[in-house]
Amino acid sequence: MYFENGRALIVEGGAMRGIFASGVLDAFLAEQFQPYDFAIGVSAGASNLLGYLSNAPKRSYNVITELATSKTFYNPRRFLQGGDLVDIEWLWEAAGEQYPIDKSTLLSNIPLWATVTNVDTGHADYYRINADNMKNAMIATAALPIAYKSPPCFSGGCYTDGGVADSIPVKEAYRRGARDITVILSHPLSYHMNPAKHPWMMKKMLFRYPGIADAMIHRSEHYNAALDFIRNPPADTTVKVLAPPEGFDIKRLTMNKTHLDKGYQMGIEAGQAHMRNLQGLHGLDDENCHFCI
């Protein structure tokens, strides 16, 4: 599907760092702010977009702070005994029971794509969410390699976390015709991903999935290339960025609710500031705001 001169919303993943994006999107929902033609989410970013596009404020916040902090979801002892470090399928089922999605609202809204990484090729695939693939695609996009031992399989392929191959799918949005792209990141703007320290270890741990091992080894290159695109977009494209402030200290597996609440509030404030900036209330321009409006 191509959107000529379209407006896209891209939401990065990052596990518990997704609490920032949940705050941003809840701020948008409070003002019924949804000026986009399509959206692409990665891992926790896709989950956040489910709440946003189904008009369910605080759903993502509740899933992160109440369910993702549970020992049923995150269990290091289970992992050491040969099980999954994180139980993505349990999280999906529990979230659906406790915070059900209004599927009619979601599926009648703008198109949503979830990014997954193909186990065989190590490349990103993009599944448009529909009633038939929703569960499989949403589990796959968040199925962290190693932490979730058995890659989900559907539609003729097996997949792992979309962030492995394409953490910030801005180029995919551009390929689909978007020329006004809004990106919600899960790291501060100063972040730069370092190369994998021990490629040999990655290959050993993922010897059954060489495509994924290769993607993990080269992940920093793809990630930083996406940041370069954001900072230096094509001449015909505008990129707007919302990123956590430099004091954002949420890690991938932060479980402390006080820290998570702080990160959520940072997202609320960033979302509110973004909408004010777009209205010109701060008098910002290219010189004093660069791309971060």
Short mmCIF file of C-alpha atoms in Angstrom, two decimals:
data_model
loop_
_atom_site.label_atom_id
_atom_site.label_comp_id
_atom_site.label_asym_id
_atom_site.label_seq_id
_atom_site.Cartn_x
_atom_site.Cartn_y
_atom_site.Cartn_z
CA MET A 1 0.00 0.00 0.00
CA TYR A 2 1.41 3.37 -1.06
CA PHE A 3 0.51 6.72 0.52
CA GLU A 4 1.57 9.54 -1.77
CA ASN A 5 2.86 12.42 0.36
CA GLY A 6 1.51 10.53 3.35
CA ARG A 7 1.88 11.22 7.07
CA ALA A 8 3.33 8.35 9.08
CA LEU A 9 3.72 7.66 12.78
CA ILE A 10 6.65 5.42 13.76
CA VAL A 11 7.02 4.07 17.31
CA GLU A 12 10.26 2.40 18.41
CA GLY A 13 10.25 -0.53 20.83
CA GLY A 14 12.67 -1.13 23.68
CA ALA A 15 10.64 -3.27 26.12
CA MET A 16 10.07 -1.24 29.32
CA ARG A 17 11.48 1.87 27.68
CA GLY A 18 8.20 1.87 25.80
CA ILE A 19 6.68 3.57 28.83
CA PHE A 20 7.78 6.89 27.32
CA ALA A 21 5.84 6.30 24.09
CA SER A 22 2.79 5.20 26.09
CA GLY A 23 2.79 8.62 27.75
CA VAL A 24 3.21 10.44 24.43
CA LEU A 25 0.33 8.56 22.83
CA ASP A 26 -1.93 9.05 25.85
CA ALA A 27 -1.27 12.80 25.60
CA PHE A 28 -2.30 12.57 21.94
CA LEU A 29 -5.47 10.64 22.82
CA ALA A 30 -6.45 13.25 25.41
CA GLU A 31 -6.57 15.85 22.62
CA GLN A 32 -7.92 13.46 19.96
CA PHE A 33 -4.73 14.16 18.03
CA GLN A 34 -4.36 11.70 15.17
CA PRO A 35 -3.24 13.44 11.97
CA TYR A 36 -1.62 10.34 10.42
CA ASP A 37 -2.32 8.18 7.38
CA PHE A 38 -0.63 5.05 8.69
CA ALA A 39 1.55 3.79 11.53
CA ILE A 40 4.40 1.32 11.95
CA GLY A 41 5.32 -0.11 15.35
CA VAL A 42 8.21 -2.23 16.54
CA SER A 43 7.93 -4.57 19.53
CA ALA A 44 6.63 -2.52 22.49
CA GLY A 45 6.01 0.29 20.00
CA ALA A 46 3.47 -1.86 18.16
CA SER A 47 1.76 -2.66 21.45
CA ASN A 48 1.62 1.04 22.28
CA LEU A 49 0.02 1.74 18.92
CA LEU A 50 -2.69 -0.85 19.60
CA GLY A 51 -3.84 1.22 22.55
CA TYR A 52 -3.59 4.48 20.63
CA LEU A 53 -5.45 3.32 17.53
CA SER A 54 -8.15 1.52 19.52
CA ASN A 55 -8.73 4.68 21.57
CA ALA A 56 -7.77 3.03 24.85
CA PRO A 57 -5.97 5.58 27.06
CA LYS A 58 -3.68 4.12 29.72
CA ARG A 59 -4.00 0.60 28.30
CA SER A 60 -0.31 0.50 27.41
CA TYR A 61 0.64 2.06 30.74
CA ASN A 62 -1.31 -0.63 32.59
CA VAL A 63 0.13 -3.45 30.49
CA ILE A 64 3.67 -2.23 31.17
CA THR A 65 3.38 -1.37 34.85
CA GLU A 66 0.97 -4.10 36.00
CA LEU A 67 1.61 -7.08 33.71
CA ALA A 68 5.14 -6.70 32.30
CA THR A 69 6.49 -6.26 35.83
CA SER A 70 4.98 -9.60 36.87
CA LYS A 71 7.20 -12.60 37.59
CA THR A 72 4.94 -14.59 35.31
CA PHE A 73 6.19 -12.44 32.46
CA TYR A 74 9.81 -11.79 33.47
CA ASN A 75 11.42 -14.68 35.30
CA PRO A 76 15.24 -15.05 35.38
CA ARG A 77 14.99 -18.30 37.38
CA ARG A 78 12.80 -19.86 34.69
CA PHE A 79 15.35 -18.76 32.10
CA LEU A 80 18.24 -20.37 33.98
CA GLN A 81 16.24 -23.58 34.12
CA GLY A 82 15.90 -23.62 30.35
CA GLY A 83 12.67 -21.67 29.89
CA ASP A 84 11.88 -18.22 28.52
CA LEU A 85 13.19 -15.12 30.24
CA VAL A 86 10.05 -13.30 29.12
CA ASP A 87 6.72 -14.97 28.33
CA ILE A 88 5.40 -12.88 25.44
CA GLU A 89 2.40 -15.12 24.77
CA TRP A 90 1.26 -14.93 28.41
CA LEU A 91 1.56 -11.14 28.29
CA TRP A 92 -0.57 -10.97 25.14
CA GLU A 93 -3.28 -13.22 26.62
CA ALA A 94 -3.30 -11.51 30.02
CA ALA A 95 -3.46 -8.06 28.43
CA GLY A 96 -6.35 -9.16 26.25
CA GLU A 97 -8.27 -10.43 29.26
CA GLN A 98 -7.64 -7.52 31.62
CA TYR A 99 -7.43 -4.67 29.11
CA PRO A 100 -9.35 -5.86 26.03
CA ILE A 101 -8.93 -4.06 22.72
CA ASP A 102 -11.89 -2.64 20.84
CA LYS A 103 -11.03 -4.42 17.61
CA SER A 104 -13.71 -2.68 15.58
CA THR A 105 -12.23 0.71 16.48
CA LEU A 106 -8.69 -0.49 15.84
CA LEU A 107 -9.37 -2.12 12.50
CA SER A 108 -11.46 0.78 11.20
CA ASN A 109 -8.68 3.23 12.05
CA ILE A 110 -5.59 4.00 9.98
CA PRO A 111 -3.52 0.98 8.84
CA LEU A 112 -1.03 -0.37 11.38
CA TRP A 113 2.02 -2.42 10.45
CA ALA A 114 4.03 -4.45 12.97
CA THR A 115 7.71 -4.99 12.21
CA VAL A 116 9.10 -8.50 12.62
CA THR A 117 12.48 -10.04 11.78
CA ASN A 118 12.47 -13.08 9.52
CA VAL A 119 14.43 -15.90 11.16
CA ASP A 120 15.68 -17.30 7.85
CA THR A 121 16.75 -14.08 6.13
CA GLY A 122 17.51 -11.83 9.10
CA HIS A 123 15.61 -9.08 7.27
CA ALA A 124 12.57 -7.12 8.39
CA ASP A 125 9.07 -8.04 7.29
CA TYR A 126 6.07 -5.80 7.90
CA TYR A 127 2.67 -7.25 8.68
CA ARG A 128 -0.41 -5.11 8.42
CA ILE A 129 -2.45 -5.93 11.50
CA ASN A 130 -5.83 -7.51 10.84
CA ALA A 131 -8.25 -9.72 12.75
CA ASP A 132 -6.57 -12.92 11.57
CA ASN A 133 -2.89 -12.15 12.19
CA MET A 134 -3.10 -9.80 15.17
CA LYS A 135 -2.07 -12.26 17.88
CA ASN A 136 0.73 -13.90 15.91
CA ALA A 137 2.19 -10.66 14.57
CA MET A 138 2.06 -8.89 17.92
CA ILE A 139 3.77 -11.78 19.71
CA ALA A 140 6.39 -12.05 16.97
CA THR A 141 7.29 -8.36 16.94
CA ALA A 142 8.20 -8.55 20.64
CA ALA A 143 9.80 -12.02 20.73
CA LEU A 144 13.30 -11.12 21.85
CA PRO A 145 16.00 -13.49 20.58
CA ILE A 146 17.48 -15.73 23.27
CA ALA A 147 15.04 -14.36 25.87
CA TYR A 148 12.13 -15.99 24.03
CA LYS A 149 13.50 -19.33 22.93
CA SER A 150 11.05 -20.52 20.26
CA PRO A 151 10.46 -18.01 17.43
CA PRO A 152 6.73 -17.69 16.61
CA CYS A 153 5.80 -19.10 13.18
CA PHE A 154 2.86 -18.07 10.98
CA SER A 155 2.09 -17.21 7.35
CA GLY A 156 4.79 -19.58 6.16
CA GLY A 157 7.67 -18.12 8.17
CA CYS A 158 9.18 -17.86 11.63
CA TYR A 159 9.98 -14.54 13.23
CA THR A 160 11.66 -12.73 16.09
CA ASP A 161 11.65 -9.21 17.52
CA GLY A 162 11.30 -6.58 14.82
CA GLY A 163 13.92 -4.41 16.48
CA VAL A 164 16.63 -6.85 15.44
CA ALA A 165 16.35 -5.90 11.76
CA ASP A 166 14.61 -2.51 11.80
CA SER A 167 14.30 -0.77 15.16
CA ILE A 168 13.18 2.55 13.67
CA PRO A 169 11.43 1.87 10.33
CA VAL A 170 11.59 5.40 8.95
CA LYS A 171 12.98 4.22 5.62
CA GLU A 172 10.08 1.79 5.28
CA ALA A 173 7.65 4.65 5.92
CA TYR A 174 9.42 6.69 3.24
CA ARG A 175 9.27 3.74 0.84
CA ARG A 176 5.52 3.61 1.40
CA GLY A 177 5.16 7.25 0.38
CA ALA A 178 5.32 9.10 3.70
CA ARG A 179 6.85 12.55 3.36
CA ASP A 180 5.81 13.77 6.81
CA ILE A 181 7.12 11.30 9.38
CA THR A 182 6.70 11.52 13.15
CA VAL A 183 8.97 9.26 15.19
CA ILE A 184 8.69 8.38 18.88
CA LEU A 185 12.03 7.09 20.11
CA SER A 186 12.85 5.18 23.29
CA HIS A 187 16.31 6.68 23.77
CA PRO A 188 17.37 10.33 24.19
CA LEU A 189 18.44 12.13 21.03
CA SER A 190 22.12 11.80 21.95
CA TYR A 191 21.95 7.99 21.79
CA HIS A 192 24.22 6.15 19.38
CA MET A 193 24.24 2.35 19.27
CA ASN A 194 27.65 0.78 19.65
CA PRO A 195 28.70 -2.25 17.60
CA ALA A 196 28.26 -5.73 19.07
CA LYS A 197 31.19 -6.41 21.39
CA HIS A 198 31.48 -10.16 20.92
CA PRO A 199 30.16 -11.25 17.49
CA TRP A 200 31.52 -14.76 17.98
CA MET A 201 29.39 -15.17 21.10
CA MET A 202 26.30 -14.02 19.23
CA LYS A 203 26.97 -16.59 16.53
CA LYS A 204 27.44 -19.31 19.14
CA MET A 205 24.29 -18.47 21.08
CA LEU A 206 22.22 -18.25 17.90
CA PHE A 207 23.90 -21.05 15.96
CA ARG A 208 20.48 -22.47 15.01
CA TYR A 209 19.50 -19.13 13.48
CA PRO A 210 22.46 -17.73 11.52
CA GLY A 211 20.27 -15.10 9.85
CA ILE A 212 19.31 -13.68 13.22
CA ALA A 213 22.88 -13.82 14.48
CA ASP A 214 24.03 -11.83 11.45
CA ALA A 215 21.24 -9.30 11.94
CA MET A 216 22.17 -8.90 15.61
CA ILE A 217 25.84 -8.38 14.71
CA HIS A 218 24.95 -5.65 12.20
CA ARG A 219 22.08 -4.17 14.21
CA SER A 220 24.01 -1.07 15.24
CA GLU A 221 24.72 -0.21 11.61
CA HIS A 222 21.04 -0.34 10.70
CA TYR A 223 20.01 1.51 13.85
CA ASN A 224 22.47 4.35 13.35
CA ALA A 225 21.55 4.55 9.66
CA ALA A 226 17.95 5.16 10.72
CA LEU A 227 19.14 7.93 13.05
CA ASP A 228 21.09 9.45 10.16
CA PHE A 229 17.92 9.40 8.04
CA ILE A 230 16.04 11.16 10.83
CA ARG A 231 18.69 13.84 11.22
CA ASN A 232 19.23 14.26 7.50
CA PRO A 233 16.00 13.33 5.75
CA PRO A 234 15.53 13.60 1.98
CA ALA A 235 14.80 17.10 0.72
CA ASP A 236 11.14 16.24 0.13
CA THR A 237 10.55 14.91 3.64
CA THR A 238 9.93 16.36 7.08
CA VAL A 239 10.79 14.27 10.13
CA LYS A 240 9.47 15.18 13.57
CA VAL A 241 10.94 13.49 16.60
CA LEU A 242 9.78 12.92 20.15
CA ALA A 243 12.51 11.46 22.34
CA PRO A 244 13.00 11.00 26.08
CA PRO A 245 15.03 13.71 27.83
CA GLU A 246 18.64 13.06 28.73
CA GLY A 247 17.61 12.18 32.28
CA PHE A 248 15.51 9.24 31.10
CA ASP A 249 16.97 6.25 32.97
CA ILE A 250 14.51 3.48 32.08
CA LYS A 251 16.29 0.35 30.88
CA ARG A 252 14.97 -2.52 28.78
CA LEU A 253 14.07 -4.53 31.91
CA THR A 254 13.42 -1.80 34.49
CA MET A 255 10.73 -3.12 36.84
CA ASN A 256 10.58 -0.30 39.41
CA LYS A 257 7.13 1.27 39.17
CA THR A 258 8.32 4.63 40.51
CA HIS A 259 10.84 4.87 37.68
CA LEU A 260 8.26 3.72 35.16
CA ASP A 261 5.75 6.32 36.38
CA LYS A 262 8.41 8.99 35.95
CA GLY A 263 9.11 7.83 32.41
CA TYR A 264 5.39 7.84 31.61
CA GLN A 265 5.05 11.40 32.84
CA MET A 266 8.02 12.41 30.67
CA GLY A 267 6.11 10.99 27.72
CA ILE A 268 2.93 12.88 28.64
CA GLU A 269 4.88 16.13 28.81
CA ALA A 270 6.69 15.45 25.53
CA GLY A 271 3.41 14.70 23.77
CA GLN A 272 1.81 17.88 25.09
CA ALA A 273 4.84 19.95 24.09
CA HIS A 274 4.81 18.41 20.61
CA MET A 275 1.21 19.45 20.03
CA ARG A 276 1.90 22.98 21.30
CA ASN A 277 4.94 23.23 19.03
CA LEU A 278 2.90 22.21 15.99
CA GLN A 279 0.46 24.98 16.83
CA GLY A 280 3.34 27.47 16.83
CA LEU A 281 2.80 28.39 20.46
CA HIS A 282 6.53 28.36 21.23
CA GLY A 283 7.65 30.30 18.19
CA LEU A 284 9.99 27.48 17.22
CA ASP A 285 11.59 27.27 13.82
CA ASP A 286 14.27 25.24 12.02
CA GLU A 287 17.10 27.16 13.66
CA ASN A 288 16.12 26.77 17.27
CA CYS A 289 14.36 23.42 17.11
CA HIS A 290 16.13 21.51 14.33
CA PHE A 291 13.99 18.42 13.64
CA CYS A 292 12.71 17.78 17.16
CA ILE A 293 9.25 19.36 17.04
#
